[in-house]
């Protein structure tokens, strides 16, 4: 039985309407998150207005974790069942995760410059996040390299999917290292706000704005993954379609 997520990438009018609905909901959540984070939530007592970067930085990092978890799950599902559709989901999720990790690093560097006075520090969180970015950028580079060397279609050939699934599953080992690096080692980085041994207090308005931002980023990422999978499947179908020979006259 096919899951609702797989149904959403079908080439039907109903699936397209569902994707449009999800995109509108994502847009509404983004507007609500921007309002809450930009105006309703108060500035931090110590960091001032620079703290508002949290409403972009934290959702980017969290949803990158989720995207890489999808790579893990989809890669594992492919290795178990051999269904190439799972490989396409893994590729799309990895693309989203890499972009969001880059956003997290960029906003974190700006935040650090405003608060710490430096764009970069050899901090465990920063270094491990950079390694995570390199690992999944390498995953995408591996897919492209294997596809070019073998002539296999990325997303539609087991020769690409098998090594990519192994790398994608193994790469997820870095995610808990990144998240708990501020707990395991001495770090300049702020302690984890949600998944930490001792949860620090947070202003209710800040917490609401942060939850809205995470929800918005999650739904936007979900919509992008669906869009990428649909595009991949359409391209693969077009490549597989037999070329029509021109009609002979006379």
Coordinates of C-alpha atoms in Angstrom, one line a residue:
X1 CA 0.0 0.0 0.0
X2 CA 1.4 3.4 -1.0
X3 CA 1.8 6.1 1.7
X4 CA 0.1 9.5 1.4
X5 CA 3.6 11.1 0.9
X6 CA 4.2 8.9 -2.2
X7 CA 0.6 9.8 -3.4
X8 CA 1.5 13.5 -3.3
X9 CA 4.1 13.1 -6.0
X10 CA 1.7 11.4 -8.4
X11 CA 1.0 13.1 -11.7
X12 CA -2.7 13.5 -11.0
X13 CA -4.9 16.6 -10.6
X14 CA -5.7 15.7 -7.0
X15 CA -2.0 15.3 -6.1
X16 CA -1.2 18.6 -7.8
X17 CA -4.0 20.3 -5.9
X18 CA -2.7 18.9 -2.6
X19 CA 0.7 20.2 -3.3
X20 CA -0.7 23.7 -4.0
X21 CA -2.6 23.6 -0.8
X22 CA 0.5 22.6 1.1
X23 CA 2.4 25.5 -0.5
X24 CA -0.3 28.0 0.5
X25 CA -0.2 26.7 4.0
X26 CA 3.6 27.0 4.1
X27 CA 3.3 30.6 2.9
X28 CA 0.8 31.4 5.6
X29 CA 3.0 29.9 8.3
X30 CA 6.0 31.9 7.0
X31 CA 4.0 35.1 7.2
X32 CA 2.9 34.3 10.8
X33 CA 6.5 33.3 11.8
X34 CA 7.9 36.6 10.3
X35 CA 5.3 38.6 12.2
X36 CA 5.9 36.8 15.5
X37 CA 9.7 36.7 15.3
X38 CA 10.1 40.2 13.8
X39 CA 7.6 42.2 15.9
X40 CA 5.7 40.3 18.6
X41 CA 8.6 38.5 20.3
X42 CA 10.8 40.8 22.5
X43 CA 14.5 41.2 21.8
X44 CA 16.9 39.3 24.0
X45 CA 18.0 41.1 27.2
X46 CA 21.7 40.3 26.6
X47 CA 22.0 40.0 22.8
X48 CA 19.5 42.6 21.7
X49 CA 18.1 42.6 18.2
X50 CA 20.8 40.1 17.0
X51 CA 18.9 37.4 18.8
X52 CA 16.1 37.6 16.2
X53 CA 18.5 35.6 13.8
X54 CA 17.4 32.7 16.0
X55 CA 14.1 32.5 14.1
X56 CA 16.0 31.7 10.9
X57 CA 19.1 30.0 12.2
X58 CA 17.4 27.4 14.5
X59 CA 14.7 26.4 12.1
X60 CA 17.3 25.9 9.3
X61 CA 19.4 23.7 11.5
X62 CA 16.5 21.7 12.9
X63 CA 14.9 21.1 9.5
X64 CA 18.2 20.1 8.1
X65 CA 18.3 17.4 10.8
X66 CA 14.9 16.3 9.6
X67 CA 15.9 16.3 6.0
X68 CA 18.9 14.1 6.7
X69 CA 16.7 11.8 8.8
X70 CA 14.6 11.4 5.6
X71 CA 17.8 10.6 3.7
X72 CA 18.5 7.9 6.4
X73 CA 14.9 6.5 6.3
X74 CA 14.6 6.6 2.5
X75 CA 18.1 5.2 2.0
X76 CA 17.3 2.4 4.4
X77 CA 14.0 1.7 2.7
X78 CA 15.7 1.5 -0.7
X79 CA 18.4 -0.9 0.6
X80 CA 15.7 -3.2 2.1
X81 CA 13.2 -3.1 -0.7
X82 CA 15.1 -1.9 -3.8
X83 CA 12.4 0.7 -4.8
X84 CA 14.1 3.5 -6.7
X85 CA 11.4 5.9 -5.7
X86 CA 12.9 5.9 -2.2
X87 CA 16.2 6.9 -3.7
X88 CA 14.6 9.9 -5.4
X89 CA 13.2 11.0 -2.0
X90 CA 16.6 10.6 -0.5
X91 CA 18.2 12.7 -3.2
X92 CA 15.6 15.5 -2.9
X93 CA 15.9 15.5 0.9
X94 CA 19.7 15.7 0.8
X95 CA 19.5 18.7 -1.5
X96 CA 17.2 20.5 0.9
X97 CA 19.3 19.5 3.9
X98 CA 22.5 20.8 2.3
X99 CA 20.9 24.2 1.5
X100 CA 19.5 24.5 5.0
X101 CA 22.8 23.5 6.6
X102 CA 24.5 26.2 4.6
X103 CA 21.9 28.7 5.7
X104 CA 22.4 27.6 9.3
X105 CA 26.2 28.1 9.0
X106 CA 25.7 31.5 7.3
X107 CA 23.2 32.9 9.8
X108 CA 25.3 31.4 12.7
X109 CA 28.4 33.2 11.4
X110 CA 26.5 36.5 11.2
X111 CA 25.1 35.9 14.7
X112 CA 28.5 35.1 16.0
X113 CA 30.0 38.2 14.5
X114 CA 27.3 40.3 16.2
X115 CA 27.5 38.6 19.6
X116 CA 31.1 37.2 19.8
X117 CA 32.8 39.7 17.5
X118 CA 34.1 37.1 15.1
X119 CA 32.7 35.4 12.0
X120 CA 34.2 32.0 12.8
X121 CA 35.6 30.2 15.8
X122 CA 36.9 26.7 16.0
X123 CA 33.9 25.7 18.2
X124 CA 32.7 22.1 18.3
X125 CA 29.2 23.0 17.0
X126 CA 30.6 25.0 14.1
X127 CA 33.2 22.5 13.1
X128 CA 30.8 19.5 13.3
X129 CA 28.1 21.4 11.3
X130 CA 30.7 22.2 8.6
X131 CA 31.6 18.5 8.5
X132 CA 27.9 17.6 8.2
X133 CA 27.6 20.0 5.2
X134 CA 30.7 18.4 3.6
X135 CA 29.4 14.9 4.2
X136 CA 26.1 15.5 2.4
X137 CA 27.6 17.7 -0.3
X138 CA 29.8 14.7 -0.9
X139 CA 26.8 12.5 -1.0
X140 CA 25.3 14.6 -3.8
X141 CA 28.7 14.8 -5.6
X142 CA 29.0 11.0 -5.4
X143 CA 25.6 10.6 -7.1
X144 CA 26.7 12.9 -9.9
X145 CA 30.1 11.3 -10.3
X146 CA 28.7 7.8 -10.5
X147 CA 26.0 8.9 -12.9
X148 CA 28.5 10.6 -15.2
X149 CA 31.0 7.7 -15.2
X150 CA 28.5 4.9 -15.7
X151 CA 25.9 6.7 -17.9
X152 CA 23.3 5.8 -15.3
X153 CA 20.3 8.1 -14.7
X154 CA 20.5 9.6 -11.3
X155 CA 17.3 8.7 -9.5
X156 CA 16.5 5.9 -11.9
X157 CA 19.4 3.4 -11.7
X158 CA 20.5 1.1 -9.0
X159 CA 24.2 1.7 -9.9
X160 CA 23.8 5.2 -8.5
X161 CA 21.2 4.4 -5.7
X162 CA 23.2 1.6 -3.9
X163 CA 26.4 3.5 -3.1
X164 CA 24.5 6.7 -2.4
X165 CA 22.1 4.9 0.0
X166 CA 25.1 3.6 2.0
X167 CA 26.8 7.0 2.2
X168 CA 23.5 8.7 3.1
X169 CA 22.7 6.3 5.9
X170 CA 26.3 6.5 7.3
X171 CA 26.3 10.3 7.1
X172 CA 23.4 10.6 9.5
X173 CA 25.8 9.5 12.3
X174 CA 27.1 13.1 12.3
X175 CA 23.7 14.6 13.2
X176 CA 23.7 13.6 16.9
X177 CA 27.3 14.7 17.1
X178 CA 26.3 18.1 15.8
X179 CA 23.4 18.5 18.1
X180 CA 25.0 17.3 21.3
X181 CA 28.4 18.8 20.7
X182 CA 27.5 21.7 23.0
X183 CA 26.8 19.2 25.8
X184 CA 29.7 16.9 25.2
X185 CA 32.4 19.5 24.8
X186 CA 33.1 23.0 26.0
X187 CA 31.6 25.4 23.5
X188 CA 31.0 29.1 22.9
X189 CA 27.7 28.1 21.3
X190 CA 24.5 28.5 23.2
X191 CA 23.2 25.3 24.8
X192 CA 20.4 23.4 23.0
X193 CA 17.0 25.0 23.6
X194 CA 14.8 21.9 23.2
X195 CA 16.7 18.6 23.1
X196 CA 19.1 19.1 26.0
X197 CA 19.6 17.3 29.3
X198 CA 18.4 20.4 31.1
X199 CA 16.0 22.6 29.1
X200 CA 16.8 26.3 29.7
X201 CA 13.9 28.6 30.2
X202 CA 12.6 30.7 27.2
X203 CA 10.2 33.6 27.1
X204 CA 6.7 32.3 26.0
X205 CA 6.6 34.8 23.1
X206 CA 10.0 33.8 21.9
X207 CA 9.1 30.1 22.2
X208 CA 5.9 30.7 20.2
X209 CA 7.7 32.6 17.5
X210 CA 10.4 29.8 17.3
X211 CA 7.8 27.1 17.1
X212 CA 6.0 28.9 14.3
X213 CA 9.3 29.4 12.5
X214 CA 10.2 25.7 12.8
X215 CA 6.7 24.7 11.6
X216 CA 7.0 27.1 8.6
X217 CA 10.5 25.8 7.7
X218 CA 9.4 22.2 8.0
X219 CA 6.4 22.7 5.7
X220 CA 8.4 24.7 3.1
X221 CA 11.1 22.0 3.1
X222 CA 8.3 19.3 2.7
X223 CA 6.9 21.2 -0.3
X224 CA 10.3 21.6 -1.9
X225 CA 11.1 17.9 -1.5
X226 CA 7.8 17.0 -3.1
X227 CA 8.5 19.4 -6.0
X228 CA 11.9 18.0 -6.5
X229 CA 10.7 14.4 -6.6
X230 CA 7.9 15.3 -9.1
X231 CA 10.5 17.0 -11.3
X232 CA 12.9 14.0 -11.1
X233 CA 10.1 11.6 -12.0
X234 CA 9.0 13.7 -14.9
X235 CA 12.5 14.0 -16.2
X236 CA 13.1 10.3 -15.9
X237 CA 9.8 9.5 -17.7
X238 CA 10.7 11.9 -20.5
X239 CA 14.2 10.4 -20.9
X240 CA 12.7 6.9 -21.0
X241 CA 10.1 7.8 -23.6
X242 CA 11.0 6.4 -27.0
X243 CA 11.8 8.9 -29.6
X244 CA 9.2 9.4 -32.3
X245 CA 10.4 8.9 -35.8
X246 CA 9.3 11.5 -38.3
X247 CA 6.4 10.5 -40.5
X248 CA 7.3 9.5 -44.0
X249 CA 5.5 11.3 -46.9
X250 CA 4.7 9.7 -50.1

